[in-house]
Amino acid sequence: MSLITGIDISNNNGNVDINGAYNSGAEYIYLKATEGRTFKDSYMDGFYNQCKAVGAKSGAYHFLVSTSDPEDQAKNFAEKIQGYEFELMPCLDVETNFDNLNDYVQRFVAAFSMYSNKELLLYTYTGFLSSLNNTSLSMFRKAWMANYNNREDLDSVANDALASAGIEIVGHQYTENGTLGVFSGDLNVFTDGVISLEFQTSKGTWKLDSKGWWFEYEDGTYPKNSWAKLPIKNNDADNVAWFLFNENGYMLYSWQQKDGNWYYLGGSNDGAMKTGWVFDSNYKRWFYFDDSGAMQTGWQKINDKWYYLQVDNFTDSTTNTSYVKGEMRTGWINLDGKDYLLYSTGEMAHDTVIYDYIIDSSGVATKNTLEK
């Protein structure tokens, strides 16, 4: 397994000659983004731009603290890194022990997933692992371990707790006082497993056997039990989509539920994750999927128009009509005692008078009781 040299930096490092560090071998560079509920590292933008200029792959991390709710911390981190093209996985830095630490870790990861579809990497010390319980560890698939043993390897930070949790070690911070050319500070080695899914290589070949479709990378490995961004079936590398694979590496299709969200992946020979409006020919209904592919429910404003997408499976006993979770509703609906009219396109009617109803700007319809 080839290892890639990397560094991690923050405002504490002051100005860093990233070009010099990169030319000395630092290909992967982690940048501190946030800490707590409000702190945003003012150096991150400059470091990020330097990384892009020299061609170094960069990632961002959040330092977890006890002084603010983990939900607020997750929001701070997600908002700070939004819009940046970080090639490396976003990372949660867990190295300070405090009461309710495990509760904070679990709540942070859950909250972050509400703001981002990116997978979090765990950073911590080998000696700190005993502070994290199995539930906290199970929130992660990959870890970046710190152990200042000056050994540029991963074997020396292997750990039974990580192994039993099924966590892959993808990085080792082996010194905090290292020197790499003009750079002095934290030195690391990483595998390419630290690269975010959307930046992982998609070169390979789609293959079909008696059990279904699977994708073989050029190095002989294949994605399994995960999402992967890959070329569509014609293997045009410029035309890619997200695909979901089961634990055996076979492509999933049709409707699939993952991490609490529903996704539509097309037919058995398609598999590509859908976004936007999708008409399901089996249900004969329209559904809407956001940019992350997750099916939406409830009121949704799409292209400045309001739509109502069924929240749960429901059968109207008065009409014996069944509705499917997520489907675009049309016609008259009653929600919380209020009537709304949805045109055949699904668009909510507003600011109009129709069928003897006055419909206000919020879409609520009231019977016009004025005498004719």
Short mmCIF file of C-alpha atoms in Angstrom, two decimals:
data_model
loop_
_atom_site.label_atom_id
_atom_site.label_comp_id
_atom_site.label_asym_id
_atom_site.label_seq_id
_atom_site.Cartn_x
_atom_site.Cartn_y
_atom_site.Cartn_z
CA MET A 1 0.00 0.00 0.00
CA SER A 2 1.49 3.31 -1.05
CA LEU A 3 1.41 6.13 1.50
CA ILE A 4 1.13 9.82 0.75
CA THR A 5 2.86 12.47 2.82
CA GLY A 6 0.68 15.19 4.30
CA ILE A 7 0.56 18.04 6.79
CA ASP A 8 -2.20 19.65 8.84
CA ILE A 9 -2.24 23.37 9.61
CA SER A 10 -4.30 26.08 11.28
CA ASN A 11 -4.04 29.66 12.44
CA ASN A 12 -1.62 28.40 15.07
CA ASN A 13 0.95 27.82 12.33
CA GLY A 14 0.75 31.40 11.12
CA ASN A 15 1.73 31.92 7.50
CA VAL A 16 2.75 28.69 5.80
CA ASP A 17 4.70 28.35 2.55
CA ILE A 18 2.40 25.74 1.05
CA ASN A 19 4.22 25.82 -2.28
CA GLY A 20 7.45 24.96 -0.48
CA ALA A 21 5.78 22.22 1.57
CA TYR A 22 4.17 20.75 -1.55
CA ASN A 23 7.46 20.77 -3.46
CA SER A 24 9.01 18.95 -0.49
CA GLY A 25 6.43 16.17 -0.72
CA ALA A 26 3.28 17.31 1.15
CA GLU A 27 0.59 16.19 -1.30
CA TYR A 28 -2.33 16.08 1.18
CA ILE A 29 -3.00 19.09 3.41
CA TYR A 30 -5.66 19.33 6.12
CA LEU A 31 -6.83 22.79 7.17
CA LYS A 32 -8.60 23.77 10.35
CA ALA A 33 -12.00 25.19 9.47
CA THR A 34 -13.93 25.63 12.69
CA GLU A 35 -14.04 25.09 16.43
CA GLY A 36 -17.10 25.15 18.63
CA ARG A 37 -20.23 27.02 17.64
CA THR A 38 -18.82 30.24 16.21
CA PHE A 39 -15.06 30.08 15.60
CA LYS A 40 -14.01 30.04 11.94
CA ASP A 41 -10.32 29.86 11.16
CA SER A 42 -9.41 33.05 9.26
CA TYR A 43 -6.38 31.36 7.69
CA MET A 44 -8.37 28.61 5.97
CA ASP A 45 -9.29 30.54 2.84
CA GLY A 46 -5.70 31.59 2.15
CA PHE A 47 -4.39 28.09 2.75
CA TYR A 48 -7.11 26.63 0.53
CA ASN A 49 -6.29 28.97 -2.35
CA GLN A 50 -2.60 28.13 -2.08
CA CYS A 51 -3.39 24.41 -2.18
CA LYS A 52 -5.43 24.88 -5.34
CA ALA A 53 -2.68 26.96 -6.92
CA VAL A 54 0.04 24.34 -6.41
CA GLY A 55 -2.12 21.24 -6.97
CA ALA A 56 -2.13 19.88 -3.42
CA LYS A 57 -5.24 18.00 -2.29
CA SER A 58 -6.84 19.63 0.75
CA GLY A 59 -9.42 18.83 3.39
CA ALA A 60 -11.00 20.59 6.37
CA TYR A 61 -11.48 19.64 10.01
CA HIS A 62 -13.57 20.75 12.98
CA PHE A 63 -12.24 20.76 16.55
CA LEU A 64 -14.92 19.40 18.90
CA VAL A 65 -15.36 21.20 22.23
CA SER A 66 -17.71 20.91 25.20
CA THR A 67 -18.72 24.57 25.42
CA SER A 68 -21.50 24.56 22.82
CA ASP A 69 -24.15 22.15 21.56
CA PRO A 70 -22.84 19.66 18.99
CA GLU A 71 -25.70 20.52 16.64
CA ASP A 72 -24.53 24.14 16.54
CA GLN A 73 -20.95 23.01 16.03
CA ALA A 74 -21.96 20.76 13.12
CA LYS A 75 -23.84 23.64 11.51
CA ASN A 76 -20.82 25.94 11.94
CA PHE A 77 -18.55 23.39 10.24
CA ALA A 78 -20.95 22.54 7.41
CA GLU A 79 -21.61 26.20 6.63
CA LYS A 80 -17.90 27.07 6.66
CA ILE A 81 -16.84 24.37 4.20
CA GLN A 82 -19.86 24.67 1.89
CA GLY A 83 -18.89 25.69 -1.63
CA TYR A 84 -15.26 24.60 -1.38
CA GLU A 85 -13.89 21.76 -3.48
CA PHE A 86 -12.05 19.83 -0.80
CA GLU A 87 -10.69 16.61 -2.23
CA LEU A 88 -10.15 15.04 1.21
CA MET A 89 -12.89 13.85 3.56
CA PRO A 90 -14.21 16.38 6.09
CA CYS A 91 -12.85 15.46 9.50
CA LEU A 92 -14.04 15.61 13.10
CA ASP A 93 -11.13 16.20 15.50
CA VAL A 94 -11.89 14.44 18.82
CA GLU A 95 -9.04 14.81 21.30
CA THR A 96 -10.44 16.56 24.39
CA ASN A 97 -12.22 14.52 27.04
CA PHE A 98 -15.24 15.91 28.85
CA ASP A 99 -18.55 14.79 30.34
CA ASN A 100 -20.98 13.51 27.70
CA LEU A 101 -18.22 13.26 25.11
CA ASN A 102 -19.78 10.27 23.38
CA ASP A 103 -23.17 11.93 23.30
CA TYR A 104 -21.56 14.98 21.67
CA VAL A 105 -19.77 12.88 19.04
CA GLN A 106 -22.92 11.02 18.10
CA ARG A 107 -25.06 14.15 17.98
CA PHE A 108 -22.44 16.01 15.92
CA VAL A 109 -22.29 13.26 13.28
CA ALA A 110 -26.09 13.02 13.12
CA ALA A 111 -26.47 16.79 12.79
CA PHE A 112 -23.72 17.09 10.16
CA SER A 113 -25.52 14.52 8.00
CA MET A 114 -28.51 16.89 7.92
CA TYR A 115 -26.37 19.62 6.37
CA SER A 116 -24.08 17.59 4.12
CA ASN A 117 -24.04 14.27 2.28
CA LYS A 118 -20.29 13.95 2.81
CA GLU A 119 -18.90 11.19 5.00
CA LEU A 120 -16.98 12.27 8.10
CA LEU A 121 -13.47 11.08 8.95
CA LEU A 122 -12.54 10.58 12.63
CA TYR A 123 -9.29 12.07 13.94
CA THR A 124 -8.12 11.12 17.39
CA TYR A 125 -5.14 9.75 19.35
CA THR A 126 -4.54 6.05 19.83
CA GLY A 127 -4.39 6.68 23.58
CA PHE A 128 -7.74 8.48 23.44
CA LEU A 129 -9.72 5.65 21.85
CA SER A 130 -10.69 4.22 25.21
CA SER A 131 -12.76 7.38 25.78
CA LEU A 132 -14.94 6.57 22.78
CA ASN A 133 -17.57 3.85 23.10
CA ASN A 134 -18.65 1.43 20.40
CA THR A 135 -21.66 3.52 19.44
CA SER A 136 -19.48 6.56 18.79
CA LEU A 137 -16.95 4.56 16.79
CA SER A 138 -19.71 2.97 14.72
CA MET A 139 -20.55 6.45 13.37
CA PHE A 140 -17.35 6.33 11.29
CA ARG A 141 -15.93 4.07 8.61
CA LYS A 142 -12.47 5.63 8.46
CA ALA A 143 -10.01 7.09 10.96
CA TRP A 144 -6.90 9.25 11.01
CA MET A 145 -4.86 8.33 14.07
CA ALA A 146 -2.28 10.35 15.98
CA ASN A 147 0.62 8.58 17.67
CA TYR A 148 3.95 10.41 17.86
CA ASN A 149 6.14 7.37 17.42
CA ASN A 150 7.97 8.80 14.39
CA ARG A 151 7.01 5.74 12.35
CA GLU A 152 5.72 6.57 8.89
CA ASP A 153 3.31 3.67 8.72
CA LEU A 154 -0.23 2.57 9.58
CA ASP A 155 0.55 -0.76 11.23
CA SER A 156 1.89 0.90 14.36
CA VAL A 157 -1.47 2.58 15.01
CA ALA A 158 -3.60 -0.52 14.38
CA ASN A 159 -6.07 -1.00 17.22
CA ASP A 160 -8.51 -3.72 18.29
CA ALA A 161 -11.26 -1.19 19.02
CA LEU A 162 -11.04 0.18 15.47
CA ALA A 163 -10.85 -3.29 13.97
CA SER A 164 -13.91 -4.52 15.89
CA ALA A 165 -15.83 -1.43 14.75
CA GLY A 166 -14.83 -2.10 11.15
CA ILE A 167 -12.96 1.20 10.87
CA GLU A 168 -10.29 1.55 8.21
CA ILE A 169 -7.18 3.52 9.22
CA VAL A 170 -6.39 5.94 6.40
CA GLY A 171 -3.93 8.27 8.12
CA HIS A 172 -1.23 8.45 10.79
CA GLN A 173 0.01 11.70 12.35
CA TYR A 174 3.40 10.44 13.45
CA THR A 175 5.01 13.62 14.80
CA GLU A 176 4.05 17.12 15.88
CA ASN A 177 7.59 18.44 15.54
CA GLY A 178 8.56 17.25 12.10
CA THR A 179 10.38 19.07 9.33
CA LEU A 180 9.53 18.83 5.66
CA GLY A 181 11.63 21.23 3.64
CA VAL A 182 10.57 24.71 4.73
CA PHE A 183 7.69 23.39 6.85
CA SER A 184 7.86 22.54 10.55
CA GLY A 185 4.97 21.00 12.46
CA ASP A 186 2.56 18.04 12.23
CA LEU A 187 3.59 15.40 9.70
CA ASN A 188 1.35 12.59 8.48
CA VAL A 189 1.10 9.73 6.08
CA PHE A 190 -2.21 8.92 4.38
CA THR A 191 -3.68 6.37 2.01
CA ASP A 192 -5.87 7.47 -0.89
CA GLY A 193 -8.79 6.17 1.20
CA VAL A 194 -8.93 9.65 2.72
CA ILE A 195 -10.12 11.11 -0.59
CA SER A 196 -13.81 12.06 -0.64
CA LEU A 197 -16.00 9.81 -2.75
CA GLU A 198 -16.74 12.47 -5.36
CA PHE A 199 -13.02 12.88 -6.05
CA GLN A 200 -12.08 9.22 -6.07
CA THR A 201 -11.01 7.77 -9.38
CA SER A 202 -13.86 6.47 -11.47
CA LYS A 203 -11.65 4.69 -14.00
CA GLY A 204 -12.61 1.09 -14.46
CA THR A 205 -15.10 -1.20 -16.14
CA TRP A 206 -18.74 -2.08 -15.58
CA LYS A 207 -19.25 -5.85 -15.46
CA LEU A 208 -22.42 -7.96 -15.53
CA ASP A 209 -22.74 -11.48 -14.17
CA SER A 210 -25.64 -13.68 -13.07
CA LYS A 211 -26.09 -11.65 -9.86
CA GLY A 212 -26.10 -8.21 -11.44
CA TRP A 213 -23.94 -5.24 -12.33
CA TRP A 214 -20.71 -4.37 -10.50
CA PHE A 215 -17.83 -1.99 -11.18
CA GLU A 216 -14.16 -2.97 -11.20
CA TYR A 217 -11.58 -0.23 -10.68
CA GLU A 218 -8.35 -0.37 -12.65
CA ASP A 219 -6.51 -1.67 -9.58
CA GLY A 220 -8.88 -4.66 -9.31
CA THR A 221 -10.87 -3.38 -6.32
CA TYR A 222 -14.58 -2.59 -6.41
CA PRO A 223 -16.99 -0.43 -4.40
CA LYS A 224 -19.23 -2.20 -1.90
CA ASN A 225 -21.69 -1.17 0.79
CA SER A 226 -21.25 2.46 -0.28
CA TRP A 227 -21.98 5.16 -2.80
CA ALA A 228 -19.54 5.69 -5.65
CA LYS A 229 -19.39 8.33 -8.37
CA LEU A 230 -18.75 6.43 -11.60
CA PRO A 231 -19.14 6.68 -15.36
CA ILE A 232 -22.52 5.61 -16.64
CA LYS A 233 -22.79 2.31 -18.49
CA ASN A 234 -21.28 3.57 -21.75
CA ASN A 235 -18.08 4.17 -19.71
CA ASP A 236 -17.86 7.78 -20.83
CA ALA A 237 -15.64 9.24 -18.11
CA ASP A 238 -17.12 12.70 -18.72
CA ASN A 239 -20.65 11.47 -17.99
CA VAL A 240 -20.77 10.29 -14.41
CA ALA A 241 -23.42 9.63 -11.77
CA TRP A 242 -23.77 8.33 -8.23
CA PHE A 243 -24.34 4.59 -7.80
CA LEU A 244 -25.12 2.60 -4.65
CA PHE A 245 -23.63 -0.84 -4.05
CA ASN A 246 -24.61 -3.56 -1.59
CA GLU A 247 -22.30 -5.39 0.81
CA ASN A 248 -21.28 -7.81 -1.95
CA GLY A 249 -20.43 -5.05 -4.42
CA TYR A 250 -23.49 -5.35 -6.65
CA MET A 251 -25.22 -2.25 -7.96
CA LEU A 252 -28.59 -1.49 -6.41
CA TYR A 253 -31.48 -0.09 -8.42
CA SER A 254 -35.11 0.99 -8.17
CA TRP A 255 -36.16 2.43 -4.80
CA GLN A 256 -33.56 2.18 -2.04
CA GLN A 257 -33.55 3.49 1.51
CA LYS A 258 -30.23 4.53 3.04
CA ASP A 259 -29.47 6.49 6.19
CA GLY A 260 -33.14 7.36 6.61
CA ASN A 261 -33.62 8.73 3.09
CA TRP A 262 -35.28 7.25 0.01
CA TYR A 263 -33.47 7.32 -3.34
CA TYR A 264 -34.54 6.32 -6.84
CA LEU A 265 -31.88 4.57 -8.90
CA GLY A 266 -33.70 3.71 -12.11
CA GLY A 267 -34.08 0.27 -13.63
CA SER A 268 -31.95 -2.84 -13.29
CA ASN A 269 -29.68 -1.80 -16.17
CA ASP A 270 -29.49 1.83 -15.06
CA GLY A 271 -28.72 2.29 -11.36
CA ALA A 272 -27.82 5.99 -11.60
CA MET A 273 -29.10 8.12 -8.72
CA LYS A 274 -31.83 10.52 -9.84
CA THR A 275 -32.32 14.15 -8.89
CA GLY A 276 -35.10 16.62 -9.64
CA TRP A 277 -38.54 15.53 -10.80
CA VAL A 278 -38.95 11.83 -11.59
CA PHE A 279 -42.06 10.07 -12.89
CA ASP A 280 -42.33 6.50 -11.59
CA SER A 281 -44.10 4.43 -14.24
CA ASN A 282 -45.06 1.76 -11.69
CA TYR A 283 -46.70 4.12 -9.22
CA LYS A 284 -47.72 6.47 -12.07
CA ARG A 285 -46.82 9.39 -9.85
CA TRP A 286 -44.29 12.23 -9.74
CA PHE A 287 -41.61 12.45 -7.03
CA TYR A 288 -38.96 15.07 -6.31
CA PHE A 289 -35.34 14.42 -5.28
CA ASP A 290 -32.94 17.14 -4.11
CA ASP A 291 -29.35 17.56 -5.28
CA SER A 292 -28.19 14.87 -2.84
CA GLY A 293 -30.67 12.42 -4.37
CA ALA A 294 -32.88 12.26 -1.26
CA MET A 295 -36.63 12.10 -1.86
CA GLN A 296 -38.42 15.16 -0.47
CA THR A 297 -41.71 15.33 1.43
CA GLY A 298 -44.00 18.06 2.73
CA TRP A 299 -44.11 21.57 1.34
CA GLN A 300 -41.28 22.26 -1.08
CA LYS A 301 -40.49 25.46 -2.97
CA ILE A 302 -39.12 24.49 -6.36
CA ASN A 303 -38.28 27.10 -8.98
CA ASP A 304 -40.28 29.69 -6.99
CA LYS A 305 -43.40 27.52 -6.96
CA TRP A 306 -44.83 25.64 -3.99
CA TYR A 307 -45.65 21.93 -4.15
CA TYR A 308 -46.91 19.48 -1.57
CA LEU A 309 -45.27 16.06 -1.51
CA GLN A 310 -47.07 13.42 0.54
CA VAL A 311 -45.47 13.02 3.97
CA ASP A 312 -46.57 9.41 4.65
CA ASN A 313 -48.41 6.55 2.97
CA PHE A 314 -52.06 7.37 3.43
CA THR A 315 -55.49 6.05 2.40
CA ASP A 316 -58.45 8.41 2.37
CA SER A 317 -61.28 6.31 3.81
CA THR A 318 -63.97 8.59 2.37
CA THR A 319 -62.78 8.17 -1.22
CA ASN A 320 -60.79 4.93 -0.79
CA THR A 321 -57.88 6.69 -2.51
CA SER A 322 -54.33 5.69 -1.58
CA TYR A 323 -51.40 8.07 -1.57
CA VAL A 324 -47.72 7.12 -1.56
CA LYS A 325 -45.10 8.83 0.58
CA GLY A 326 -43.30 11.46 -1.48
CA GLU A 327 -45.77 11.65 -4.35
CA MET A 328 -46.68 15.05 -5.75
CA ARG A 329 -50.23 15.83 -4.72
CA THR A 330 -52.77 17.52 -6.97
CA GLY A 331 -56.33 18.78 -6.48
CA TRP A 332 -57.77 19.83 -3.14
CA ILE A 333 -55.95 18.89 0.05
CA ASN A 334 -56.66 19.68 3.70
CA LEU A 335 -53.73 20.15 6.06
CA ASP A 336 -54.13 21.13 9.69
CA GLY A 337 -57.69 22.18 9.00
CA LYS A 338 -56.76 24.42 6.07
CA ASP A 339 -57.74 23.86 2.43
CA TYR A 340 -55.30 24.23 -0.46
CA LEU A 341 -55.71 23.81 -4.20
CA LEU A 342 -52.91 22.20 -6.20
CA TYR A 343 -53.15 22.44 -9.99
CA SER A 344 -52.66 19.39 -12.21
CA THR A 345 -48.98 20.40 -12.45
CA GLY A 346 -48.75 20.19 -8.66
CA GLU A 347 -48.23 23.94 -8.31
CA MET A 348 -50.07 25.50 -5.37
CA ALA A 349 -52.72 28.04 -6.30
CA HIS A 350 -52.42 31.44 -4.64
CA ASP A 351 -53.72 35.00 -4.92
CA THR A 352 -56.75 34.03 -6.93
CA VAL A 353 -60.48 33.34 -6.77
CA ILE A 354 -61.62 29.99 -8.13
CA TYR A 355 -64.56 27.65 -7.61
CA ASP A 356 -66.14 30.18 -5.25
CA TYR A 357 -63.03 30.12 -3.06
CA ILE A 358 -60.75 33.01 -2.24
CA ILE A 359 -57.17 31.79 -2.17
CA ASP A 360 -54.70 34.04 -0.35
CA SER A 361 -50.97 34.54 -0.88
CA SER A 362 -50.10 31.59 1.38
CA GLY A 363 -52.40 29.27 -0.60
CA VAL A 364 -55.11 28.96 2.04
CA ALA A 365 -58.57 28.77 0.48
CA THR A 366 -61.71 30.11 2.15
CA LYS A 367 -65.28 29.91 0.89
CA ASN A 368 -66.43 33.13 -0.72
CA THR A 369 -69.52 33.98 1.32
CA LEU A 370 -70.19 37.31 -0.40
CA GLU A 371 -73.62 37.48 -2.04
CA LYS A 372 -73.63 37.38 -5.79
#
